[in-house]
Amino acid sequence: MNIGLTGGIATGKSTVSSLLVARGALLIDADQIAREIMLPGHPILSQVAEHFGQAILQEDGSLNRKALGNIIFTNPEERKVLESITHPAIRRIIRERMVDYEAQYPNKLVVADIPLLYESGSAYEDFFDEIMVVYIPRELQLERLMKRDGINEEQAENRLRAQQDIEWKKERADIVIDNRFGPEETEQQIEQFWRRKGLG
Ligand SMILES: CC(C)(COP(=O)(O)OP(=O)(O)OC[C@H]1O[C@@H](n2cnc3c(N)ncnc32)[C@H](O)[C@@H]1O)[C@@H](O)C(=O)NCCC(=O)NCCS
Ligand SMILES: Nc1ncnc2c1ncn2[C@@H]1O[C@H](COP(=O)(O)OP(=O)(O)OP(=O)(O)O)[C@@H](O)[C@H]1O
């Protein structure tokens, strides 16, 4: 069985995926894949640099994440260009890993953590048995994001605006994990999900 795990920025996807992995789930992490394709020498990074210019690279040729983030989180058109380069590659790698894991470990739960699962359209939605959304109310999302990344309210708002609203995602979810309370409450919901699915 597989699930797509999503939510908004800083709603707690990594927290929830760690709880699932601790129970034996296999994880595919879209943010990690996004970093792999941006490593020096990768053809995707070359395409990105071709469009955005050398200013988004550090002297050693690696990606200057801050510089690229500043461009795409304040300019939706540039964000679309970046996504048109990165998303097809990310999607392909996720699908390949999913197929591999499911063939190798047919009794395990495979979890794909994809921040922009819904934003990417039906390409992903049809791919998973179920979609789990990690939810917290927007004000708390803003607060946790500012604190975790050490950014101000305007920068955090820009990042939130680059994604679909968390309430909208919650409405569409097959499974909602409400992560606004403490870690114990979240763990309880994961345990319930695990039992309901007969995973052990
Ligand atoms: C722009 C980049 C370099 C900024 O790097 P930075 O280290 O500041 O952020 P990081 O990669 O840790 O991402 C943090 C979060 O930002 C959000 N985010 C990232 N890219 C996007 C985007 N194109 N649109 C909306 N939100 C995004 C996601 O919620 C993600 O979890 C980086 O996010 C990137 O390469 N983005 C393009 C690839 C992509 O779309 N990744 C999302 C996973 S599918
Ligand atoms: N139940 C909780 N109570 C308090 N703080 C939490 C809780 N869950 C997560 N956090 C904190 O909120 C922040 C965001 O969590 P996390 O990094 O798991 O989110 P994420 O959805 O994976 O984020 P991103 O998509 O941006 O990588 C972190 O600083 C984390 O420590």
mmCIF file of C-alpha atoms and ligand atoms in Angstrom:
data_model
loop_
_atom_site.group_PDB
_atom_site.id
_atom_site.type_symbol
_atom_site.label_atom_id
_atom_site.label_comp_id
_atom_site.label_asym_id
_atom_site.label_seq_id
_atom_site.Cartn_x
_atom_site.Cartn_y
_atom_site.Cartn_z
ATOM 1 C CA MET A 1 0.000 0.000 0.000
ATOM 2 C CA ASN A 2 1.149 3.558 -0.626
ATOM 3 C CA ILE A 3 0.113 7.020 0.509
ATOM 4 C CA GLY A 4 0.954 10.503 -0.666
ATOM 5 C CA LEU A 5 1.802 12.710 2.306
ATOM 6 C CA THR A 6 1.305 16.431 1.944
ATOM 7 C CA GLY A 7 0.260 19.585 3.775
ATOM 8 C CA GLY A 8 1.544 23.144 3.779
ATOM 9 C CA ILE A 9 5.014 24.456 4.396
ATOM 10 C CA ALA A 10 5.912 23.865 8.066
ATOM 11 C CA THR A 11 2.665 22.081 8.951
ATOM 12 C CA GLY A 12 4.627 19.021 10.111
ATOM 13 C CA LYS A 13 5.080 16.640 7.171
ATOM 14 C CA SER A 14 8.613 15.705 8.240
ATOM 15 C CA THR A 15 7.414 15.176 11.789
ATOM 16 C CA VAL A 16 4.645 12.844 10.594
ATOM 17 C CA SER A 17 6.839 11.010 8.082
ATOM 18 C CA SER A 18 9.354 10.276 10.882
ATOM 19 C CA LEU A 19 6.562 8.742 12.962
ATOM 20 C CA LEU A 20 5.521 6.543 10.030
ATOM 21 C CA VAL A 21 9.122 5.516 9.321
ATOM 22 C CA ALA A 22 9.585 4.641 13.010
ATOM 23 C CA ARG A 23 6.741 2.133 12.515
ATOM 24 C CA GLY A 24 8.415 0.577 9.483
ATOM 25 C CA ALA A 25 7.121 2.626 6.540
ATOM 26 C CA LEU A 26 9.436 3.337 3.595
ATOM 27 C CA LEU A 27 9.879 6.998 2.740
ATOM 28 C CA ILE A 28 10.315 8.847 -0.524
ATOM 29 C CA ASP A 29 11.021 12.535 0.115
ATOM 30 C CA ALA A 30 10.330 15.020 -2.702
ATOM 31 C CA ASP A 31 12.325 17.827 -1.029
ATOM 32 C CA GLN A 32 15.332 15.507 -0.851
ATOM 33 C CA ILE A 33 14.931 14.573 -4.530
ATOM 34 C CA ALA A 34 14.629 18.286 -5.346
ATOM 35 C CA ARG A 35 18.030 18.732 -3.657
ATOM 36 C CA GLU A 36 19.570 15.776 -5.533
ATOM 37 C CA ILE A 37 18.676 17.223 -8.926
ATOM 38 C CA MET A 38 20.180 20.574 -7.913
ATOM 39 C CA LEU A 39 23.618 19.145 -7.138
ATOM 40 C CA PRO A 40 26.578 20.442 -9.157
ATOM 41 C CA GLY A 41 26.923 18.530 -12.407
ATOM 42 C CA HIS A 42 23.257 17.532 -12.591
ATOM 43 C CA PRO A 43 21.666 18.478 -15.936
ATOM 44 C CA ILE A 44 18.630 19.967 -14.139
ATOM 45 C CA LEU A 45 20.848 22.440 -12.258
ATOM 46 C CA SER A 46 22.439 23.416 -15.568
ATOM 47 C CA GLN A 47 19.011 24.134 -17.078
ATOM 48 C CA VAL A 48 18.049 26.166 -14.018
ATOM 49 C CA ALA A 49 21.277 28.197 -14.215
ATOM 50 C CA GLU A 50 20.740 28.719 -17.936
ATOM 51 C CA HIS A 51 17.430 30.423 -17.249
ATOM 52 C CA PHE A 52 18.127 32.214 -13.945
ATOM 53 C CA GLY A 53 21.765 33.150 -14.580
ATOM 54 C CA GLN A 54 25.026 32.623 -12.722
ATOM 55 C CA ALA A 55 23.826 34.766 -9.802
ATOM 56 C CA ILE A 56 21.911 31.770 -8.450
ATOM 57 C CA LEU A 57 25.139 29.745 -8.184
ATOM 58 C CA GLN A 58 27.813 29.932 -5.514
ATOM 59 C CA GLU A 59 31.454 30.239 -6.486
ATOM 60 C CA ASP A 60 31.952 26.467 -6.248
ATOM 61 C CA GLY A 61 29.096 25.877 -8.708
ATOM 62 C CA SER A 62 26.548 24.701 -6.131
ATOM 63 C CA LEU A 63 23.073 26.223 -5.910
ATOM 64 C CA ASN A 64 22.645 29.406 -3.900
ATOM 65 C CA ARG A 65 19.307 28.367 -2.383
ATOM 66 C CA LYS A 66 18.688 31.712 -0.781
ATOM 67 C CA ALA A 67 19.178 33.616 -4.036
ATOM 68 C CA LEU A 68 16.873 31.309 -6.010
ATOM 69 C CA GLY A 69 14.311 31.285 -3.168
ATOM 70 C CA ASN A 70 14.269 35.099 -3.146
ATOM 71 C CA ILE A 71 13.412 35.116 -6.840
ATOM 72 C CA ILE A 72 10.781 32.407 -6.969
ATOM 73 C CA PHE A 73 8.945 33.175 -3.721
ATOM 74 C CA THR A 74 8.364 36.782 -4.808
ATOM 75 C CA ASN A 75 7.685 36.181 -8.492
ATOM 76 C CA PRO A 76 5.001 33.639 -9.495
ATOM 77 C CA GLU A 77 6.013 33.653 -13.152
ATOM 78 C CA GLU A 78 9.601 32.774 -12.368
ATOM 79 C CA ARG A 79 8.337 30.125 -9.967
ATOM 80 C CA LYS A 80 6.362 28.544 -12.798
ATOM 81 C CA VAL A 81 9.481 28.479 -14.963
ATOM 82 C CA LEU A 82 11.465 26.774 -12.209
ATOM 83 C CA GLU A 83 8.686 24.239 -11.654
ATOM 84 C CA SER A 84 8.466 23.483 -15.378
ATOM 85 C CA ILE A 85 12.141 22.481 -15.214
ATOM 86 C CA THR A 86 12.193 20.631 -11.874
ATOM 87 C CA HIS A 87 8.770 19.022 -11.430
ATOM 88 C CA PRO A 88 8.775 16.542 -14.329
ATOM 89 C CA ALA A 89 12.164 15.233 -13.117
ATOM 90 C CA ILE A 90 11.007 15.038 -9.488
ATOM 91 C CA ARG A 91 7.800 13.248 -10.527
ATOM 92 C CA ARG A 92 9.660 10.699 -12.611
ATOM 93 C CA ILE A 93 12.083 9.834 -9.801
ATOM 94 C CA ILE A 94 9.247 9.522 -7.267
ATOM 95 C CA ARG A 95 7.344 7.140 -9.534
ATOM 96 C CA GLU A 96 10.430 5.019 -10.187
ATOM 97 C CA ARG A 97 11.210 4.711 -6.476
ATOM 98 C CA MET A 98 7.576 3.911 -5.662
ATOM 99 C CA VAL A 99 7.446 1.113 -8.200
ATOM 100 C CA ASP A 100 10.766 -0.283 -6.912
ATOM 101 C CA TYR A 101 9.789 -0.168 -3.250
ATOM 102 C CA GLU A 102 6.364 -1.679 -3.815
ATOM 103 C CA ALA A 103 7.823 -4.544 -5.829
ATOM 104 C CA GLN A 104 10.583 -5.196 -3.295
ATOM 105 C CA TYR A 105 8.513 -4.766 -0.131
ATOM 106 C CA PRO A 106 4.898 -5.654 -0.974
ATOM 107 C CA ASN A 107 3.810 -5.758 2.675
ATOM 108 C CA LYS A 108 5.204 -2.392 3.680
ATOM 109 C CA LEU A 109 3.590 1.012 3.603
ATOM 110 C CA VAL A 110 5.347 3.317 1.137
ATOM 111 C CA VAL A 111 5.014 7.017 1.973
ATOM 112 C CA ALA A 112 5.812 9.758 -0.557
ATOM 113 C CA ASP A 113 6.242 13.152 1.159
ATOM 114 C CA ILE A 114 5.393 15.737 -1.517
ATOM 115 C CA PRO A 115 4.838 19.346 -0.388
ATOM 116 C CA LEU A 116 3.271 20.369 -3.725
ATOM 117 C CA LEU A 117 1.246 17.208 -4.349
ATOM 118 C CA TYR A 118 -2.083 18.984 -4.949
ATOM 119 C CA GLU A 119 -0.519 21.966 -6.715
ATOM 120 C CA SER A 120 0.922 19.589 -9.303
ATOM 121 C CA GLY A 121 -2.561 18.569 -10.506
ATOM 122 C CA SER A 122 -3.998 15.134 -11.082
ATOM 123 C CA ALA A 123 -0.616 13.652 -12.048
ATOM 124 C CA TYR A 124 -0.019 12.673 -8.432
ATOM 125 C CA GLU A 125 -3.533 12.359 -7.091
ATOM 126 C CA ASP A 126 -4.263 9.371 -9.312
ATOM 127 C CA PHE A 127 -1.019 7.735 -8.400
ATOM 128 C CA PHE A 128 -1.577 7.060 -4.699
ATOM 129 C CA ASP A 129 -3.979 4.745 -2.900
ATOM 130 C CA GLU A 130 -4.761 7.544 -0.439
ATOM 131 C CA ILE A 131 -3.610 11.068 0.332
ATOM 132 C CA MET A 132 -2.795 12.171 3.881
ATOM 133 C CA VAL A 133 -2.753 15.880 4.714
ATOM 134 C CA VAL A 134 -0.900 17.204 7.762
ATOM 135 C CA TYR A 135 -2.990 20.133 8.926
ATOM 136 C CA ILE A 136 -2.517 23.078 11.273
ATOM 137 C CA PRO A 137 -4.469 26.364 11.150
ATOM 138 C CA ARG A 138 -2.875 29.068 8.993
ATOM 139 C CA GLU A 139 -1.900 31.415 11.858
ATOM 140 C CA LEU A 140 -0.005 28.598 13.559
ATOM 141 C CA GLN A 141 1.587 27.657 10.242
ATOM 142 C CA LEU A 142 2.894 31.213 9.867
ATOM 143 C CA GLU A 143 4.189 31.195 13.429
ATOM 144 C CA ARG A 144 5.993 27.814 13.148
ATOM 145 C CA LEU A 145 7.449 28.746 9.757
ATOM 146 C CA MET A 146 8.890 32.064 11.000
ATOM 147 C CA LYS A 147 10.364 30.370 14.028
ATOM 148 C CA ARG A 148 11.828 27.344 12.247
ATOM 149 C CA ASP A 149 13.390 29.243 9.327
ATOM 150 C CA GLY A 150 14.237 32.440 11.247
ATOM 151 C CA ILE A 151 12.389 34.612 8.716
ATOM 152 C CA ASN A 152 10.094 37.621 9.148
ATOM 153 C CA GLU A 153 6.343 37.715 8.612
ATOM 154 C CA GLU A 154 6.546 39.101 5.067
ATOM 155 C CA GLN A 155 8.975 36.396 3.942
ATOM 156 C CA ALA A 156 6.806 33.729 5.546
ATOM 157 C CA GLU A 157 3.650 35.149 3.911
ATOM 158 C CA ASN A 158 5.375 35.041 0.507
ATOM 159 C CA ARG A 159 6.098 31.343 0.967
ATOM 160 C CA LEU A 160 2.557 30.613 2.102
ATOM 161 C CA ARG A 161 1.127 32.490 -0.871
ATOM 162 C CA ALA A 162 3.153 30.295 -3.244
ATOM 163 C CA GLN A 163 1.049 27.303 -2.165
ATOM 164 C CA GLN A 164 -2.625 26.386 -2.035
ATOM 165 C CA ASP A 165 -4.293 27.254 1.257
ATOM 166 C CA ILE A 166 -4.066 24.588 3.953
ATOM 167 C CA GLU A 167 -7.871 24.580 4.514
ATOM 168 C CA TRP A 168 -8.337 23.774 0.817
ATOM 169 C CA LYS A 169 -5.939 20.844 1.094
ATOM 170 C CA LYS A 170 -7.652 19.569 4.231
ATOM 171 C CA GLU A 171 -10.988 19.472 2.369
ATOM 172 C CA ARG A 172 -9.557 17.257 -0.349
ATOM 173 C CA ALA A 173 -7.667 14.820 1.886
ATOM 174 C CA ASP A 174 -8.524 11.148 2.351
ATOM 175 C CA ILE A 175 -6.859 11.238 5.779
ATOM 176 C CA VAL A 176 -6.252 14.357 7.908
ATOM 177 C CA ILE A 177 -3.637 14.441 10.666
ATOM 178 C CA ASP A 178 -4.257 17.464 12.888
ATOM 179 C CA ASN A 179 -0.803 18.518 14.113
ATOM 180 C CA ARG A 180 -1.786 21.653 16.018
ATOM 181 C CA PHE A 181 -1.464 20.010 19.406
ATOM 182 C CA GLY A 182 1.550 18.336 20.996
ATOM 183 C CA PRO A 183 3.580 15.412 19.645
ATOM 184 C CA GLU A 184 1.602 12.868 21.723
ATOM 185 C CA GLU A 185 -1.701 13.843 20.095
ATOM 186 C CA THR A 186 -0.150 13.516 16.651
ATOM 187 C CA GLU A 187 1.357 10.130 17.491
ATOM 188 C CA GLN A 188 -2.078 8.928 18.675
ATOM 189 C CA GLN A 189 -3.621 9.818 15.317
ATOM 190 C CA ILE A 190 -0.829 7.976 13.506
ATOM 191 C CA GLU A 191 -1.386 4.939 15.682
ATOM 192 C CA GLN A 192 -5.108 4.983 14.861
ATOM 193 C CA PHE A 193 -4.350 5.239 11.142
ATOM 194 C CA TRP A 194 -1.855 2.362 11.403
ATOM 195 C CA ARG A 195 -4.374 0.100 13.135
ATOM 196 C CA ARG A 196 -7.253 1.041 10.824
ATOM 197 C CA LYS A 197 -5.143 0.015 7.846
ATOM 198 C CA GLY A 198 -4.227 -3.275 9.495
ATOM 199 C CA LEU A 199 -0.542 -2.480 9.290
ATOM 200 C CA GLY A 200 0.262 -4.089 12.607
HETATM 201 C C1 LIG B 1 13.754 27.455 -4.335
HETATM 202 C C2 LIG B 1 14.600 26.565 -3.450
HETATM 203 C C3 LIG B 1 16.035 26.502 -3.950
HETATM 204 C C4 LIG B 1 14.588 27.192 -2.015
HETATM 205 O O1 LIG B 1 15.348 26.381 -1.160
HETATM 206 P P1 LIG B 1 15.148 26.422 0.440
HETATM 207 O O2 LIG B 1 16.315 25.656 0.998
HETATM 208 O O3 LIG B 1 14.953 27.838 0.878
HETATM 209 O O4 LIG B 1 13.801 25.663 0.726
HETATM 210 P P2 LIG B 1 13.497 24.067 0.710
HETATM 211 O O5 LIG B 1 14.008 23.444 -0.535
HETATM 212 O O6 LIG B 1 13.940 23.484 2.002
HETATM 213 O O7 LIG B 1 11.910 24.041 0.589
HETATM 214 C C5 LIG B 1 11.118 24.329 1.713
HETATM 215 C C6 LIG B 1 9.663 24.311 1.342
HETATM 216 O O8 LIG B 1 9.378 25.372 0.425
HETATM 217 C C7 LIG B 1 8.237 25.016 -0.336
HETATM 218 N N1 LIG B 1 8.540 25.141 -1.777
HETATM 219 C C8 LIG B 1 9.666 24.793 -2.433
HETATM 220 N N2 LIG B 1 9.552 25.050 -3.747
HETATM 221 C C9 LIG B 1 8.325 25.566 -3.915
HETATM 222 C C10 LIG B 1 7.597 26.030 -5.043
HETATM 223 N N3 LIG B 1 8.111 25.975 -6.261
HETATM 224 N N4 LIG B 1 6.336 26.510 -4.833
HETATM 225 C C11 LIG B 1 5.793 26.559 -3.602
HETATM 226 N N5 LIG B 1 6.424 26.134 -2.499
HETATM 227 C C12 LIG B 1 7.665 25.642 -2.654
HETATM 228 C C13 LIG B 1 7.921 23.555 0.035
HETATM 229 O O9 LIG B 1 6.895 23.525 1.000
HETATM 230 C C14 LIG B 1 9.191 23.052 0.646
HETATM 231 O O10 LIG B 1 8.983 22.008 1.556
HETATM 232 C C15 LIG B 1 14.021 25.113 -3.385
HETATM 233 O O11 LIG B 1 12.824 25.091 -2.675
HETATM 234 C C16 LIG B 1 13.783 24.486 -4.766
HETATM 235 O O12 LIG B 1 14.714 24.019 -5.398
HETATM 236 N N6 LIG B 1 12.489 24.467 -5.217
HETATM 237 C C17 LIG B 1 12.142 23.913 -6.515
HETATM 238 C C18 LIG B 1 11.829 22.452 -6.444
HETATM 239 C C19 LIG B 1 10.481 22.215 -5.844
HETATM 240 O O13 LIG B 1 9.454 22.527 -6.430
HETATM 241 N N7 LIG B 1 10.476 21.672 -4.625
HETATM 242 C C20 LIG B 1 9.269 21.352 -3.912
HETATM 243 C C21 LIG B 1 9.160 19.875 -3.696
HETATM 244 S S1 LIG B 1 8.266 19.088 -4.982
HETATM 245 N N1 LIG B 2 3.069 18.918 17.132
HETATM 246 C C1 LIG B 2 3.956 19.924 17.098
HETATM 247 N N2 LIG B 2 4.001 20.823 18.108
HETATM 248 C C2 LIG B 2 4.891 21.858 18.078
HETATM 249 N N3 LIG B 2 5.766 22.082 17.080
HETATM 250 C C3 LIG B 2 5.763 21.220 16.041
HETATM 251 C C4 LIG B 2 4.861 20.106 15.990
HETATM 252 N N4 LIG B 2 5.084 19.420 14.840
HETATM 253 C C5 LIG B 2 6.069 20.092 14.193
HETATM 254 N N5 LIG B 2 6.473 21.157 14.922
HETATM 255 C C6 LIG B 2 7.520 22.130 14.530
HETATM 256 O O1 LIG B 2 7.014 22.868 13.421
HETATM 257 C C7 LIG B 2 8.032 23.094 12.444
HETATM 258 C C8 LIG B 2 7.591 22.501 11.107
HETATM 259 O O2 LIG B 2 7.562 21.069 11.177
HETATM 260 P P1 LIG B 2 8.178 20.168 10.010
HETATM 261 O O3 LIG B 2 9.566 20.617 9.701
HETATM 262 O O4 LIG B 2 7.922 18.753 10.371
HETATM 263 O O5 LIG B 2 7.191 20.625 8.828
HETATM 264 P P2 LIG B 2 7.182 20.244 7.276
HETATM 265 O O6 LIG B 2 5.750 20.241 6.884
HETATM 266 O O7 LIG B 2 7.976 19.031 7.031
HETATM 267 O O8 LIG B 2 7.871 21.508 6.657
HETATM 268 P P3 LIG B 2 8.478 21.790 5.165
HETATM 269 O O9 LIG B 2 7.535 21.314 4.168
HETATM 270 O O10 LIG B 2 8.591 23.247 5.201
HETATM 271 O O11 LIG B 2 9.804 21.095 5.150
HETATM 272 C C9 LIG B 2 9.306 22.471 13.002
HETATM 273 O O12 LIG B 2 10.069 23.476 13.609
HETATM 274 C C10 LIG B 2 8.793 21.460 14.024
HETATM 275 O O13 LIG B 2 9.722 21.259 15.079
#
